[in-house]
mmCIF file with all atom_site columns, C-alpha atoms in Angstrom:
data_model
loop_
_atom_site.group_PDB
_atom_site.id
_atom_site.type_symbol
_atom_site.label_atom_id
_atom_site.label_alt_id
_atom_site.label_comp_id
_atom_site.label_asym_id
_atom_site.label_entity_id
_atom_site.label_seq_id
_atom_site.pdbx_PDB_ins_code
_atom_site.Cartn_x
_atom_site.Cartn_y
_atom_site.Cartn_z
_atom_site.occupancy
_atom_site.B_iso_or_equiv
_atom_site.pdbx_formal_charge
_atom_site.auth_seq_id
_atom_site.auth_comp_id
_atom_site.auth_asym_id
_atom_site.auth_atom_id
_atom_site.pdbx_PDB_model_num
ATOM 1   C CA . MET A 1 1   ? 36.311 -33.527 50.363 1.00 0.00 ? 4   MET A CA 1
ATOM 2   C CA . LYS A 1 2   ? 36.274 -32.312 53.958 1.00 0.00 ? 5   LYS A CA 1
ATOM 3   C CA . ILE A 1 3   ? 35.148 -34.827 56.568 1.00 0.00 ? 6   ILE A CA 1
ATOM 4   C CA . GLY A 1 4   ? 34.610 -33.635 60.113 1.00 0.00 ? 7   GLY A CA 1
ATOM 5   C CA . VAL A 1 5   ? 35.755 -35.750 63.063 1.00 0.00 ? 8   VAL A CA 1
ATOM 6   C CA . VAL A 1 6   ? 34.031 -34.876 66.335 1.00 0.00 ? 9   VAL A CA 1
ATOM 7   C CA . THR A 1 7   ? 35.965 -34.932 69.609 1.00 0.00 ? 10  THR A CA 1
ATOM 8   C CA . PHE A 1 8   ? 34.042 -35.248 72.869 1.00 0.00 ? 11  PHE A CA 1
ATOM 9   C CA . PRO A 1 9   ? 35.672 -35.448 76.308 1.00 0.00 ? 12  PRO A CA 1
ATOM 10  C CA . GLY A 1 10  ? 36.664 -39.116 76.489 1.00 0.00 ? 13  GLY A CA 1
ATOM 11  C CA . THR A 1 11  ? 36.919 -39.703 72.724 1.00 0.00 ? 14  THR A CA 1
ATOM 12  C CA . LEU A 1 12  ? 39.799 -42.090 71.945 1.00 0.00 ? 15  LEU A CA 1
ATOM 13  C CA . ASP A 1 13  ? 39.745 -42.771 68.222 1.00 0.00 ? 16  ASP A CA 1
ATOM 14  C CA . ASP A 1 14  ? 39.491 -39.331 66.640 1.00 0.00 ? 17  ASP A CA 1
ATOM 15  C CA . ASP A 1 15  ? 43.108 -39.354 65.454 1.00 0.00 ? 18  ASP A CA 1
ATOM 16  C CA . ASP A 1 16  ? 42.635 -42.838 63.982 1.00 0.00 ? 19  ASP A CA 1
ATOM 17  C CA . ALA A 1 17  ? 39.525 -41.680 62.119 1.00 0.00 ? 20  ALA A CA 1
ATOM 18  C CA . ALA A 1 18  ? 41.385 -38.633 60.793 1.00 0.00 ? 21  ALA A CA 1
ATOM 19  C CA . ARG A 1 19  ? 44.215 -40.858 59.531 1.00 0.00 ? 22  ARG A CA 1
ATOM 20  C CA . ALA A 1 20  ? 41.727 -43.169 57.805 1.00 0.00 ? 23  ALA A CA 1
ATOM 21  C CA . ILE A 1 21  ? 40.194 -40.167 56.047 1.00 0.00 ? 24  ILE A CA 1
ATOM 22  C CA . ARG A 1 22  ? 43.620 -39.018 54.850 1.00 0.00 ? 25  ARG A CA 1
ATOM 23  C CA . LEU A 1 23  ? 44.510 -42.493 53.563 1.00 0.00 ? 26  LEU A CA 1
ATOM 24  C CA . ALA A 1 24  ? 41.211 -42.570 51.654 1.00 0.00 ? 27  ALA A CA 1
ATOM 25  C CA . GLY A 1 25  ? 42.029 -39.245 49.995 1.00 0.00 ? 28  GLY A CA 1
ATOM 26  C CA . GLY A 1 26  ? 39.848 -36.928 52.066 1.00 0.00 ? 29  GLY A CA 1
ATOM 27  C CA . GLU A 1 27  ? 40.687 -33.968 54.295 1.00 0.00 ? 30  GLU A CA 1
ATOM 28  C CA . PRO A 1 28  ? 39.883 -34.462 57.996 1.00 0.00 ? 31  PRO A CA 1
ATOM 29  C CA . VAL A 1 29  ? 38.547 -31.444 59.873 1.00 0.00 ? 32  VAL A CA 1
ATOM 30  C CA . SER A 1 30  ? 38.496 -31.403 63.675 1.00 0.00 ? 33  SER A CA 1
ATOM 31  C CA . LEU A 1 31  ? 35.121 -30.582 65.249 1.00 0.00 ? 34  LEU A CA 1
ATOM 32  C CA . TRP A 1 32  ? 34.790 -29.784 68.954 1.00 0.00 ? 35  TRP A CA 1
ATOM 33  C CA . HIS A 1 33  ? 31.880 -30.977 71.083 1.00 0.00 ? 36  HIS A CA 1
ATOM 34  C CA . ALA A 1 34  ? 31.224 -27.562 72.621 1.00 0.00 ? 37  ALA A CA 1
ATOM 35  C CA . SER A 1 35  ? 30.896 -25.739 69.292 1.00 0.00 ? 38  SER A CA 1
ATOM 36  C CA . ASP A 1 36  ? 27.915 -25.925 66.961 1.00 0.00 ? 39  ASP A CA 1
ATOM 37  C CA . GLU A 1 37  ? 30.078 -24.964 63.966 1.00 0.00 ? 40  GLU A CA 1
ATOM 38  C CA . LEU A 1 38  ? 30.541 -27.746 61.387 1.00 0.00 ? 41  LEU A CA 1
ATOM 39  C CA . ARG A 1 39  ? 33.134 -25.724 59.461 1.00 0.00 ? 42  ARG A CA 1
ATOM 40  C CA . GLY A 1 40  ? 31.706 -26.441 56.043 1.00 0.00 ? 43  GLY A CA 1
ATOM 41  C CA . VAL A 1 41  ? 32.388 -30.179 56.078 1.00 0.00 ? 44  VAL A CA 1
ATOM 42  C CA . ASP A 1 42  ? 30.886 -32.565 53.525 1.00 0.00 ? 45  ASP A CA 1
ATOM 43  C CA . ALA A 1 43  ? 30.458 -35.463 55.989 1.00 0.00 ? 46  ALA A CA 1
ATOM 44  C CA . VAL A 1 44  ? 30.941 -36.208 59.689 1.00 0.00 ? 47  VAL A CA 1
ATOM 45  C CA . VAL A 1 45  ? 32.444 -39.095 61.649 1.00 0.00 ? 48  VAL A CA 1
ATOM 46  C CA . LEU A 1 46  ? 31.535 -39.666 65.293 1.00 0.00 ? 49  LEU A CA 1
ATOM 47  C CA . PRO A 1 47  ? 34.465 -41.808 66.473 1.00 0.00 ? 50  PRO A CA 1
ATOM 48  C CA . GLY A 1 48  ? 34.806 -44.354 69.249 1.00 0.00 ? 51  GLY A CA 1
ATOM 49  C CA . GLY A 1 49  ? 35.760 -43.856 72.862 1.00 0.00 ? 52  GLY A CA 1
ATOM 50  C CA . PHE A 1 50  ? 33.964 -43.108 76.104 1.00 0.00 ? 53  PHE A CA 1
ATOM 51  C CA . SER A 1 51  ? 32.326 -39.717 75.583 1.00 0.00 ? 54  SER A CA 1
ATOM 52  C CA . TYR A 1 52  ? 31.803 -37.916 78.892 1.00 0.00 ? 55  TYR A CA 1
ATOM 53  C CA . GLY A 1 53  ? 33.059 -41.031 80.635 1.00 0.00 ? 56  GLY A CA 1
ATOM 54  C CA . ASP A 1 54  ? 29.968 -43.006 79.532 1.00 0.00 ? 57  ASP A CA 1
ATOM 55  C CA . TYR A 1 55  ? 28.124 -41.527 82.516 1.00 0.00 ? 58  TYR A CA 1
ATOM 56  C CA . LEU A 1 56  ? 24.332 -41.855 82.625 1.00 0.00 ? 59  LEU A CA 1
ATOM 57  C CA . ARG A 1 57  ? 24.202 -44.041 79.482 1.00 0.00 ? 60  ARG A CA 1
ATOM 58  C CA . CYS A 1 58  ? 26.783 -44.490 76.739 1.00 0.00 ? 61  CYS A CA 1
ATOM 59  C CA . GLY A 1 59  ? 26.357 -41.574 74.326 1.00 0.00 ? 62  GLY A CA 1
ATOM 60  C CA . ALA A 1 60  ? 23.491 -39.957 76.254 1.00 0.00 ? 63  ALA A CA 1
ATOM 61  C CA . ILE A 1 61  ? 25.373 -36.835 77.384 1.00 0.00 ? 64  ILE A CA 1
ATOM 62  C CA . ALA A 1 62  ? 27.196 -36.496 74.058 1.00 0.00 ? 65  ALA A CA 1
ATOM 63  C CA . ALA A 1 63  ? 23.833 -36.454 72.284 1.00 0.00 ? 66  ALA A CA 1
ATOM 64  C CA . LEU A 1 64  ? 23.108 -33.164 74.083 1.00 0.00 ? 67  LEU A CA 1
ATOM 65  C CA . ALA A 1 65  ? 26.383 -31.469 73.080 1.00 0.00 ? 68  ALA A CA 1
ATOM 66  C CA . PRO A 1 66  ? 26.130 -28.308 70.936 1.00 0.00 ? 69  PRO A CA 1
ATOM 67  C CA . VAL A 1 67  ? 27.876 -29.988 68.008 1.00 0.00 ? 70  VAL A CA 1
ATOM 68  C CA . MET A 1 68  ? 25.160 -32.649 67.872 1.00 0.00 ? 71  MET A CA 1
ATOM 69  C CA . ASN A 1 69  ? 22.430 -30.054 67.339 1.00 0.00 ? 72  ASN A CA 1
ATOM 70  C CA . SER A 1 70  ? 24.185 -29.130 64.115 1.00 0.00 ? 73  SER A CA 1
ATOM 71  C CA . VAL A 1 71  ? 24.966 -32.732 63.178 1.00 0.00 ? 74  VAL A CA 1
ATOM 72  C CA . VAL A 1 72  ? 21.337 -33.784 63.625 1.00 0.00 ? 75  VAL A CA 1
ATOM 73  C CA . ASN A 1 73  ? 20.023 -30.862 61.575 1.00 0.00 ? 76  ASN A CA 1
ATOM 74  C CA . ALA A 1 74  ? 22.576 -31.459 58.803 1.00 0.00 ? 77  ALA A CA 1
ATOM 75  C CA . ALA A 1 75  ? 21.987 -35.233 58.780 1.00 0.00 ? 78  ALA A CA 1
ATOM 76  C CA . ASN A 1 76  ? 18.256 -34.685 58.407 1.00 0.00 ? 79  ASN A CA 1
ATOM 77  C CA . GLN A 1 77  ? 19.063 -32.681 55.285 1.00 0.00 ? 80  GLN A CA 1
ATOM 78  C CA . GLY A 1 78  ? 21.305 -35.376 53.811 1.00 0.00 ? 81  GLY A CA 1
ATOM 79  C CA . LEU A 1 79  ? 24.796 -34.867 55.280 1.00 0.00 ? 82  LEU A CA 1
ATOM 80  C CA . PRO A 1 80  ? 26.591 -38.249 55.479 1.00 0.00 ? 83  PRO A CA 1
ATOM 81  C CA . VAL A 1 81  ? 27.279 -39.212 59.105 1.00 0.00 ? 84  VAL A CA 1
ATOM 82  C CA . LEU A 1 82  ? 29.146 -42.297 60.331 1.00 0.00 ? 85  LEU A CA 1
ATOM 83  C CA . GLY A 1 83  ? 28.985 -43.327 63.981 1.00 0.00 ? 86  GLY A CA 1
ATOM 84  C CA . ILE A 1 84  ? 31.591 -45.848 65.104 1.00 0.00 ? 87  ILE A CA 1
ATOM 85  C CA . CYS A 1 85  ? 31.135 -47.720 68.415 1.00 0.00 ? 88  CYS A CA 1
ATOM 86  C CA . ASN A 1 86  ? 30.533 -44.878 70.898 1.00 0.00 ? 89  ASN A CA 1
ATOM 87  C CA . GLY A 1 87  ? 29.531 -42.813 67.859 1.00 0.00 ? 90  GLY A CA 1
ATOM 88  C CA . PHE A 1 88  ? 26.838 -45.405 67.077 1.00 0.00 ? 91  PHE A CA 1
ATOM 89  C CA . GLN A 1 89  ? 25.595 -45.046 70.650 1.00 0.00 ? 92  GLN A CA 1
ATOM 90  C CA . VAL A 1 90  ? 25.475 -41.258 70.206 1.00 0.00 ? 93  VAL A CA 1
ATOM 91  C CA . LEU A 1 91  ? 23.454 -41.639 66.973 1.00 0.00 ? 94  LEU A CA 1
ATOM 92  C CA . CYS A 1 92  ? 20.898 -43.810 68.777 1.00 0.00 ? 95  CYS A CA 1
ATOM 93  C CA . GLU A 1 93  ? 20.702 -41.417 71.721 1.00 0.00 ? 96  GLU A CA 1
ATOM 94  C CA . SER A 1 94  ? 20.251 -38.533 69.251 1.00 0.00 ? 97  SER A CA 1
ATOM 95  C CA . HIS A 1 95  ? 17.397 -40.461 67.566 1.00 0.00 ? 98  HIS A CA 1
ATOM 96  C CA . LEU A 1 96  ? 19.096 -40.345 64.189 1.00 0.00 ? 99  LEU A CA 1
ATOM 97  C CA . LEU A 1 97  ? 19.015 -44.135 64.380 1.00 0.00 ? 100 LEU A CA 1
ATOM 98  C CA . PRO A 1 98  ? 16.577 -46.397 66.262 1.00 0.00 ? 101 PRO A CA 1
ATOM 99  C CA . GLY A 1 99  ? 17.337 -48.755 69.104 1.00 0.00 ? 102 GLY A CA 1
ATOM 100 C CA . ALA A 1 100 ? 19.942 -48.726 71.842 1.00 0.00 ? 103 ALA A CA 1
ATOM 101 C CA . LEU A 1 101 ? 23.273 -50.350 72.703 1.00 0.00 ? 104 LEU A CA 1
ATOM 102 C CA . ILE A 1 102 ? 23.313 -52.073 76.078 1.00 0.00 ? 105 ILE A CA 1
ATOM 103 C CA . ARG A 1 103 ? 25.803 -54.146 78.081 1.00 0.00 ? 106 ARG A CA 1
ATOM 104 C CA . ASN A 1 104 ? 27.252 -57.127 76.194 1.00 0.00 ? 107 ASN A CA 1
ATOM 105 C CA . SER A 1 105 ? 25.413 -60.355 76.947 1.00 0.00 ? 108 SER A CA 1
ATOM 106 C CA . GLN A 1 106 ? 28.595 -61.834 78.474 1.00 0.00 ? 109 GLN A CA 1
ATOM 107 C CA . GLN A 1 107 ? 28.843 -58.806 80.802 1.00 0.00 ? 110 GLN A CA 1
ATOM 108 C CA . ARG A 1 108 ? 32.432 -58.116 79.788 1.00 0.00 ? 111 ARG A CA 1
ATOM 109 C CA . PHE A 1 109 ? 34.473 -55.957 77.432 1.00 0.00 ? 112 PHE A CA 1
ATOM 110 C CA . ILE A 1 110 ? 35.285 -57.615 74.096 1.00 0.00 ? 113 ILE A CA 1
ATOM 111 C CA . CYS A 1 111 ? 38.291 -56.935 71.863 1.00 0.00 ? 114 CYS A CA 1
ATOM 112 C CA . ARG A 1 112 ? 38.730 -59.122 68.777 1.00 0.00 ? 115 ARG A CA 1
ATOM 113 C CA . ASP A 1 113 ? 38.973 -59.189 64.989 1.00 0.00 ? 116 ASP A CA 1
ATOM 114 C CA . GLN A 1 114 ? 35.377 -59.522 63.856 1.00 0.00 ? 117 GLN A CA 1
ATOM 115 C CA . GLU A 1 115 ? 33.895 -60.823 60.618 1.00 0.00 ? 118 GLU A CA 1
ATOM 116 C CA . LEU A 1 116 ? 30.934 -58.885 59.237 1.00 0.00 ? 119 LEU A CA 1
ATOM 117 C CA . ALA A 1 117 ? 28.572 -59.658 56.390 1.00 0.00 ? 120 ALA A CA 1
ATOM 118 C CA . VAL A 1 118 ? 27.726 -56.652 54.220 1.00 0.00 ? 121 VAL A CA 1
ATOM 119 C CA . VAL A 1 119 ? 23.929 -56.587 53.959 1.00 0.00 ? 122 VAL A CA 1
ATOM 120 C CA . ASN A 1 120 ? 23.336 -53.143 52.430 1.00 0.00 ? 123 ASN A CA 1
ATOM 121 C CA . ASN A 1 121 ? 25.915 -51.644 50.078 1.00 0.00 ? 124 ASN A CA 1
ATOM 122 C CA . SER A 1 122 ? 23.766 -48.737 48.908 1.00 0.00 ? 125 SER A CA 1
ATOM 123 C CA . THR A 1 123 ? 24.493 -46.277 51.743 1.00 0.00 ? 126 THR A CA 1
ATOM 124 C CA . SER A 1 124 ? 26.853 -43.314 51.612 1.00 0.00 ? 127 SER A CA 1
ATOM 125 C CA . TRP A 1 125 ? 29.388 -45.282 53.641 1.00 0.00 ? 128 TRP A CA 1
ATOM 126 C CA . THR A 1 126 ? 29.148 -48.737 52.035 1.00 0.00 ? 129 THR A CA 1
ATOM 127 C CA . ARG A 1 127 ? 28.808 -48.283 48.285 1.00 0.00 ? 130 ARG A CA 1
ATOM 128 C CA . ASN A 1 128 ? 32.363 -49.515 47.583 1.00 0.00 ? 131 ASN A CA 1
ATOM 129 C CA . PHE A 1 129 ? 31.548 -52.895 49.149 1.00 0.00 ? 132 PHE A CA 1
ATOM 130 C CA . SER A 1 130 ? 29.863 -55.775 47.369 1.00 0.00 ? 133 SER A CA 1
ATOM 131 C CA . GLU A 1 131 ? 26.551 -57.067 48.654 1.00 0.00 ? 134 GLU A CA 1
ATOM 132 C CA . ASN A 1 132 ? 27.057 -60.188 50.796 1.00 0.00 ? 135 ASN A CA 1
ATOM 133 C CA . GLU A 1 133 ? 30.794 -59.479 50.991 1.00 0.00 ? 136 GLU A CA 1
ATOM 134 C CA . THR A 1 134 ? 32.449 -60.660 54.200 1.00 0.00 ? 137 THR A CA 1
ATOM 135 C CA . ILE A 1 135 ? 34.914 -58.253 55.777 1.00 0.00 ? 138 ILE A CA 1
ATOM 136 C CA . THR A 1 136 ? 37.038 -58.295 58.929 1.00 0.00 ? 139 THR A CA 1
ATOM 137 C CA . ILE A 1 137 ? 37.590 -55.267 61.151 1.00 0.00 ? 140 ILE A CA 1
ATOM 138 C CA . PRO A 1 138 ? 38.368 -54.868 64.873 1.00 0.00 ? 141 PRO A CA 1
ATOM 139 C CA . LEU A 1 139 ? 35.652 -54.892 67.533 1.00 0.00 ? 142 LEU A CA 1
ATOM 140 C CA . LYS A 1 140 ? 36.192 -53.416 71.011 1.00 0.00 ? 143 LYS A CA 1
ATOM 141 C CA . ASN A 1 141 ? 33.285 -52.591 73.288 1.00 0.00 ? 144 ASN A CA 1
ATOM 142 C CA . GLY A 1 142 ? 31.540 -53.321 76.540 1.00 0.00 ? 145 GLY A CA 1
ATOM 143 C CA . GLU A 1 143 ? 28.115 -52.003 75.528 1.00 0.00 ? 146 GLU A CA 1
ATOM 144 C CA . GLY A 1 144 ? 27.667 -53.210 71.970 1.00 0.00 ? 147 GLY A CA 1
ATOM 145 C CA . ASN A 1 145 ? 24.520 -55.268 72.355 1.00 0.00 ? 148 ASN A CA 1
ATOM 146 C CA . PHE A 1 146 ? 22.018 -53.769 69.878 1.00 0.00 ? 149 PHE A CA 1
ATOM 147 C CA . GLN A 1 147 ? 18.433 -53.952 71.095 1.00 0.00 ? 150 GLN A CA 1
ATOM 148 C CA . ALA A 1 148 ? 15.188 -52.467 69.799 1.00 0.00 ? 151 ALA A CA 1
ATOM 149 C CA . SER A 1 149 ? 11.487 -53.216 69.954 1.00 0.00 ? 152 SER A CA 1
ATOM 150 C CA . GLU A 1 150 ? 10.212 -56.063 67.811 1.00 0.00 ? 153 GLU A CA 1
ATOM 151 C CA . GLU A 1 151 ? 8.415  -53.505 65.663 1.00 0.00 ? 154 GLU A CA 1
ATOM 152 C CA . ALA A 1 152 ? 11.570 -51.439 65.142 1.00 0.00 ? 155 ALA A CA 1
ATOM 153 C CA . VAL A 1 153 ? 13.632 -54.513 64.243 1.00 0.00 ? 156 VAL A CA 1
ATOM 154 C CA . ALA A 1 154 ? 10.945 -55.695 61.834 1.00 0.00 ? 157 ALA A CA 1
ATOM 155 C CA . GLU A 1 155 ? 11.057 -52.285 60.152 1.00 0.00 ? 158 GLU A CA 1
ATOM 156 C CA . LEU A 1 156 ? 14.860 -52.343 59.948 1.00 0.00 ? 159 LEU A CA 1
ATOM 157 C CA . GLU A 1 157 ? 14.740 -55.774 58.357 1.00 0.00 ? 160 GLU A CA 1
ATOM 158 C CA . GLY A 1 158 ? 11.774 -55.098 56.093 1.00 0.00 ? 161 GLY A CA 1
ATOM 159 C CA . GLU A 1 159 ? 13.065 -51.769 54.785 1.00 0.00 ? 162 GLU A CA 1
ATOM 160 C CA . GLY A 1 160 ? 16.629 -52.966 54.194 1.00 0.00 ? 163 GLY A CA 1
ATOM 161 C CA . HIS A 1 161 ? 18.117 -50.764 56.903 1.00 0.00 ? 164 HIS A CA 1
ATOM 162 C CA . VAL A 1 162 ? 20.373 -53.455 58.379 1.00 0.00 ? 165 VAL A CA 1
ATOM 163 C CA . VAL A 1 163 ? 23.812 -52.686 56.932 1.00 0.00 ? 166 VAL A CA 1
ATOM 164 C CA . PHE A 1 164 ? 26.057 -55.246 58.666 1.00 0.00 ? 167 PHE A CA 1
ATOM 165 C CA . ARG A 1 165 ? 25.562 -58.513 60.527 1.00 0.00 ? 168 ARG A CA 1
ATOM 166 C CA . TYR A 1 166 ? 28.048 -60.349 62.698 1.00 0.00 ? 169 TYR A CA 1
ATOM 167 C CA . ALA A 1 167 ? 29.301 -63.359 60.750 1.00 0.00 ? 170 ALA A CA 1
ATOM 168 C CA . GLY A 1 168 ? 30.359 -66.634 62.332 1.00 0.00 ? 171 GLY A CA 1
ATOM 169 C CA . LEU A 1 169 ? 29.912 -65.355 65.878 1.00 0.00 ? 172 LEU A CA 1
ATOM 170 C CA . ASN A 1 170 ? 27.577 -62.914 67.585 1.00 0.00 ? 173 ASN A CA 1
ATOM 171 C CA . PRO A 1 171 ? 30.008 -61.393 70.098 1.00 0.00 ? 174 PRO A CA 1
ATOM 172 C CA . ASN A 1 172 ? 27.622 -59.347 72.231 1.00 0.00 ? 175 ASN A CA 1
ATOM 173 C CA . GLY A 1 173 ? 24.064 -60.685 71.941 1.00 0.00 ? 176 GLY A CA 1
ATOM 174 C CA . SER A 1 174 ? 22.752 -58.145 69.435 1.00 0.00 ? 177 SER A CA 1
ATOM 175 C CA . MET A 1 175 ? 19.278 -58.892 68.075 1.00 0.00 ? 178 MET A CA 1
ATOM 176 C CA . ASN A 1 176 ? 19.328 -60.644 64.678 1.00 0.00 ? 179 ASN A CA 1
ATOM 177 C CA . ASN A 1 177 ? 23.156 -60.492 64.714 1.00 0.00 ? 180 ASN A CA 1
ATOM 178 C CA . ILE A 1 178 ? 22.892 -56.785 63.835 1.00 0.00 ? 181 ILE A CA 1
ATOM 179 C CA . ALA A 1 179 ? 26.262 -55.015 63.792 1.00 0.00 ? 182 ALA A CA 1
ATOM 180 C CA . GLY A 1 180 ? 25.292 -51.848 61.921 1.00 0.00 ? 183 GLY A CA 1
ATOM 181 C CA . ILE A 1 181 ? 22.220 -50.021 60.636 1.00 0.00 ? 184 ILE A CA 1
ATOM 182 C CA . THR A 1 182 ? 21.259 -47.030 58.513 1.00 0.00 ? 185 THR A CA 1
ATOM 183 C CA . ASN A 1 183 ? 18.451 -44.508 58.339 1.00 0.00 ? 186 ASN A CA 1
ATOM 184 C CA . ALA A 1 184 ? 15.871 -44.513 55.544 1.00 0.00 ? 187 ALA A CA 1
ATOM 185 C CA . ARG A 1 185 ? 17.849 -42.042 53.457 1.00 0.00 ? 188 ARG A CA 1
ATOM 186 C CA . GLY A 1 186 ? 21.066 -44.069 53.683 1.00 0.00 ? 189 GLY A CA 1
ATOM 187 C CA . ASN A 1 187 ? 23.257 -41.140 54.710 1.00 0.00 ? 190 ASN A CA 1
ATOM 188 C CA . VAL A 1 188 ? 23.508 -42.010 58.416 1.00 0.00 ? 191 VAL A CA 1
ATOM 189 C CA . VAL A 1 189 ? 25.232 -45.276 59.349 1.00 0.00 ? 192 VAL A CA 1
ATOM 190 C CA . GLY A 1 190 ? 26.164 -46.609 62.762 1.00 0.00 ? 193 GLY A CA 1
ATOM 191 C CA . LEU A 1 191 ? 28.153 -49.734 63.593 1.00 0.00 ? 194 LEU A CA 1
ATOM 192 C CA . MET A 1 192 ? 29.960 -51.129 66.619 1.00 0.00 ? 195 MET A CA 1
ATOM 193 C CA . PRO A 1 193 ? 33.185 -52.496 65.024 1.00 0.00 ? 196 PRO A CA 1
ATOM 194 C CA . HIS A 1 194 ? 35.996 -50.105 64.133 1.00 0.00 ? 197 HIS A CA 1
ATOM 195 C CA . PRO A 1 195 ? 36.808 -49.675 60.419 1.00 0.00 ? 198 PRO A CA 1
ATOM 196 C CA . GLU A 1 196 ? 39.365 -46.947 61.188 1.00 0.00 ? 199 GLU A CA 1
ATOM 197 C CA . HIS A 1 197 ? 41.629 -49.599 62.725 1.00 0.00 ? 200 HIS A CA 1
ATOM 198 C CA . ALA A 1 198 ? 41.840 -51.599 59.489 1.00 0.00 ? 201 ALA A CA 1
ATOM 199 C CA . VAL A 1 199 ? 42.935 -49.102 56.853 1.00 0.00 ? 202 VAL A CA 1
ATOM 200 C CA . GLU A 1 200 ? 46.671 -49.652 56.437 1.00 0.00 ? 203 GLU A CA 1
ATOM 201 C CA . ALA A 1 201 ? 48.631 -52.832 55.733 1.00 0.00 ? 204 ALA A CA 1
ATOM 202 C CA . GLY A 1 202 ? 50.815 -53.759 58.695 1.00 0.00 ? 205 GLY A CA 1
ATOM 203 C CA . PHE A 1 203 ? 48.455 -52.079 61.153 1.00 0.00 ? 206 PHE A CA 1
ATOM 204 C CA . GLY A 1 204 ? 45.177 -53.814 60.382 1.00 0.00 ? 207 GLY A CA 1
ATOM 205 C CA . VAL A 1 205 ? 43.697 -57.227 61.094 1.00 0.00 ? 208 VAL A CA 1
ATOM 206 C CA . ARG A 1 206 ? 44.536 -60.758 60.076 1.00 0.00 ? 209 ARG A CA 1
ATOM 207 C CA . SER A 1 207 ? 43.829 -61.530 56.434 1.00 0.00 ? 210 SER A CA 1
ATOM 208 C CA . ALA A 1 208 ? 44.695 -63.962 53.662 1.00 0.00 ? 211 ALA A CA 1
ATOM 209 C CA . SER A 1 209 ? 47.634 -61.673 52.859 1.00 0.00 ? 212 SER A CA 1
ATOM 210 C CA . GLY A 1 210 ? 49.111 -62.165 56.303 1.00 0.00 ? 213 GLY A CA 1
ATOM 211 C CA . PRO A 1 211 ? 48.946 -60.969 59.913 1.00 0.00 ? 214 PRO A CA 1
ATOM 212 C CA . ARG A 1 212 ? 47.880 -57.316 60.384 1.00 0.00 ? 215 ARG A CA 1
ATOM 213 C CA . ALA A 1 213 ? 47.503 -56.973 56.609 1.00 0.00 ? 216 ALA A CA 1
ATOM 214 C CA . GLY A 1 214 ? 43.721 -56.503 56.421 1.00 0.00 ? 217 GLY A CA 1
ATOM 215 C CA . THR A 1 215 ? 42.468 -53.127 55.181 1.00 0.00 ? 218 THR A CA 1
ATOM 216 C CA . ASP A 1 216 ? 38.732 -53.777 54.778 1.00 0.00 ? 219 ASP A CA 1
ATOM 217 C CA . GLY A 1 217 ? 37.921 -50.693 56.833 1.00 0.00 ? 220 GLY A CA 1
ATOM 218 C CA . LEU A 1 218 ? 39.311 -48.309 54.226 1.00 0.00 ? 221 LEU A CA 1
ATOM 219 C CA . LYS A 1 219 ? 36.274 -48.851 51.985 1.00 0.00 ? 222 LYS A CA 1
ATOM 220 C CA . PHE A 1 220 ? 34.046 -47.032 54.479 1.00 0.00 ? 223 PHE A CA 1
ATOM 221 C CA . PHE A 1 221 ? 36.004 -43.851 53.894 1.00 0.00 ? 224 PHE A CA 1
ATOM 222 C CA . THR A 1 222 ? 36.482 -44.247 50.146 1.00 0.00 ? 225 THR A CA 1
ATOM 223 C CA . SER A 1 223 ? 32.746 -44.987 49.870 1.00 0.00 ? 226 SER A CA 1
ATOM 224 C CA . VAL A 1 224 ? 31.752 -41.577 51.202 1.00 0.00 ? 227 VAL A CA 1
ATOM 225 C CA . LEU A 1 225 ? 34.147 -39.931 48.742 1.00 0.00 ? 228 LEU A CA 1
ATOM 226 C CA . THR A 1 226 ? 32.581 -41.944 45.917 1.00 0.00 ? 229 THR A CA 1
ATOM 227 C CA . SER A 1 227 ? 29.120 -40.948 47.144 1.00 0.00 ? 230 SER A CA 1
ATOM 228 C CA . ALA A 1 228 ? 30.066 -37.280 47.029 1.00 0.00 ? 231 ALA A CA 1
ATOM 229 C CA . LEU A 1 229 ? 31.332 -37.578 43.462 1.00 0.00 ? 232 LEU A CA 1
ATOM 230 C CA . ALA A 1 230 ? 28.149 -39.366 42.408 1.00 0.00 ? 233 ALA A CA 1
ATOM 231 C CA . ALA A 1 231 ? 25.857 -36.775 43.985 1.00 0.00 ? 234 ALA A CA 1
#
């Protein structure tokens, strides 16, 4: 399975996302922001970083890049798309997902191992998790505070479109402890924490197995492979 990884000017985690895809058993394919060619990929990852320097608003300029025209059209037809951190911001700015990510409530950048509760394990990117499972993956952002209108949040909650909640601690002030959401179809998922940084023992997060041993993030990437096989 070919999974595209988009690189914008300022992207930092594209190589990490590509490595996670390889470890899961997929084939990463590099996609460039200035090209509208998706190169026949079966899914797309929008990785973390500071696309276009986070000028204007985080993700706002990236949402206008040629590659995003193709990503939006393909996502609306069912292509699995995962937006991580800055990628989540791009998905919101592209209107593939509702809401917006604003400055953290503490007004500072946060970097920590973060516990998440799995709320929805029926999406293309979460089906290898168990419902109500608690996982730990890294979090690193300055604008990770998810906000939306009361009506939009009520719809997310009522329709089961909240995918992850912060567990134990809400690090950035996000409404309803929301850490990740999905669209109605379940093929587009955005979250602020970074699963691609917890895919290999020795380079992950703290876990019961020991320091840096956590690999909870790998299930995101194996889930999309499982989803493709089940389709």
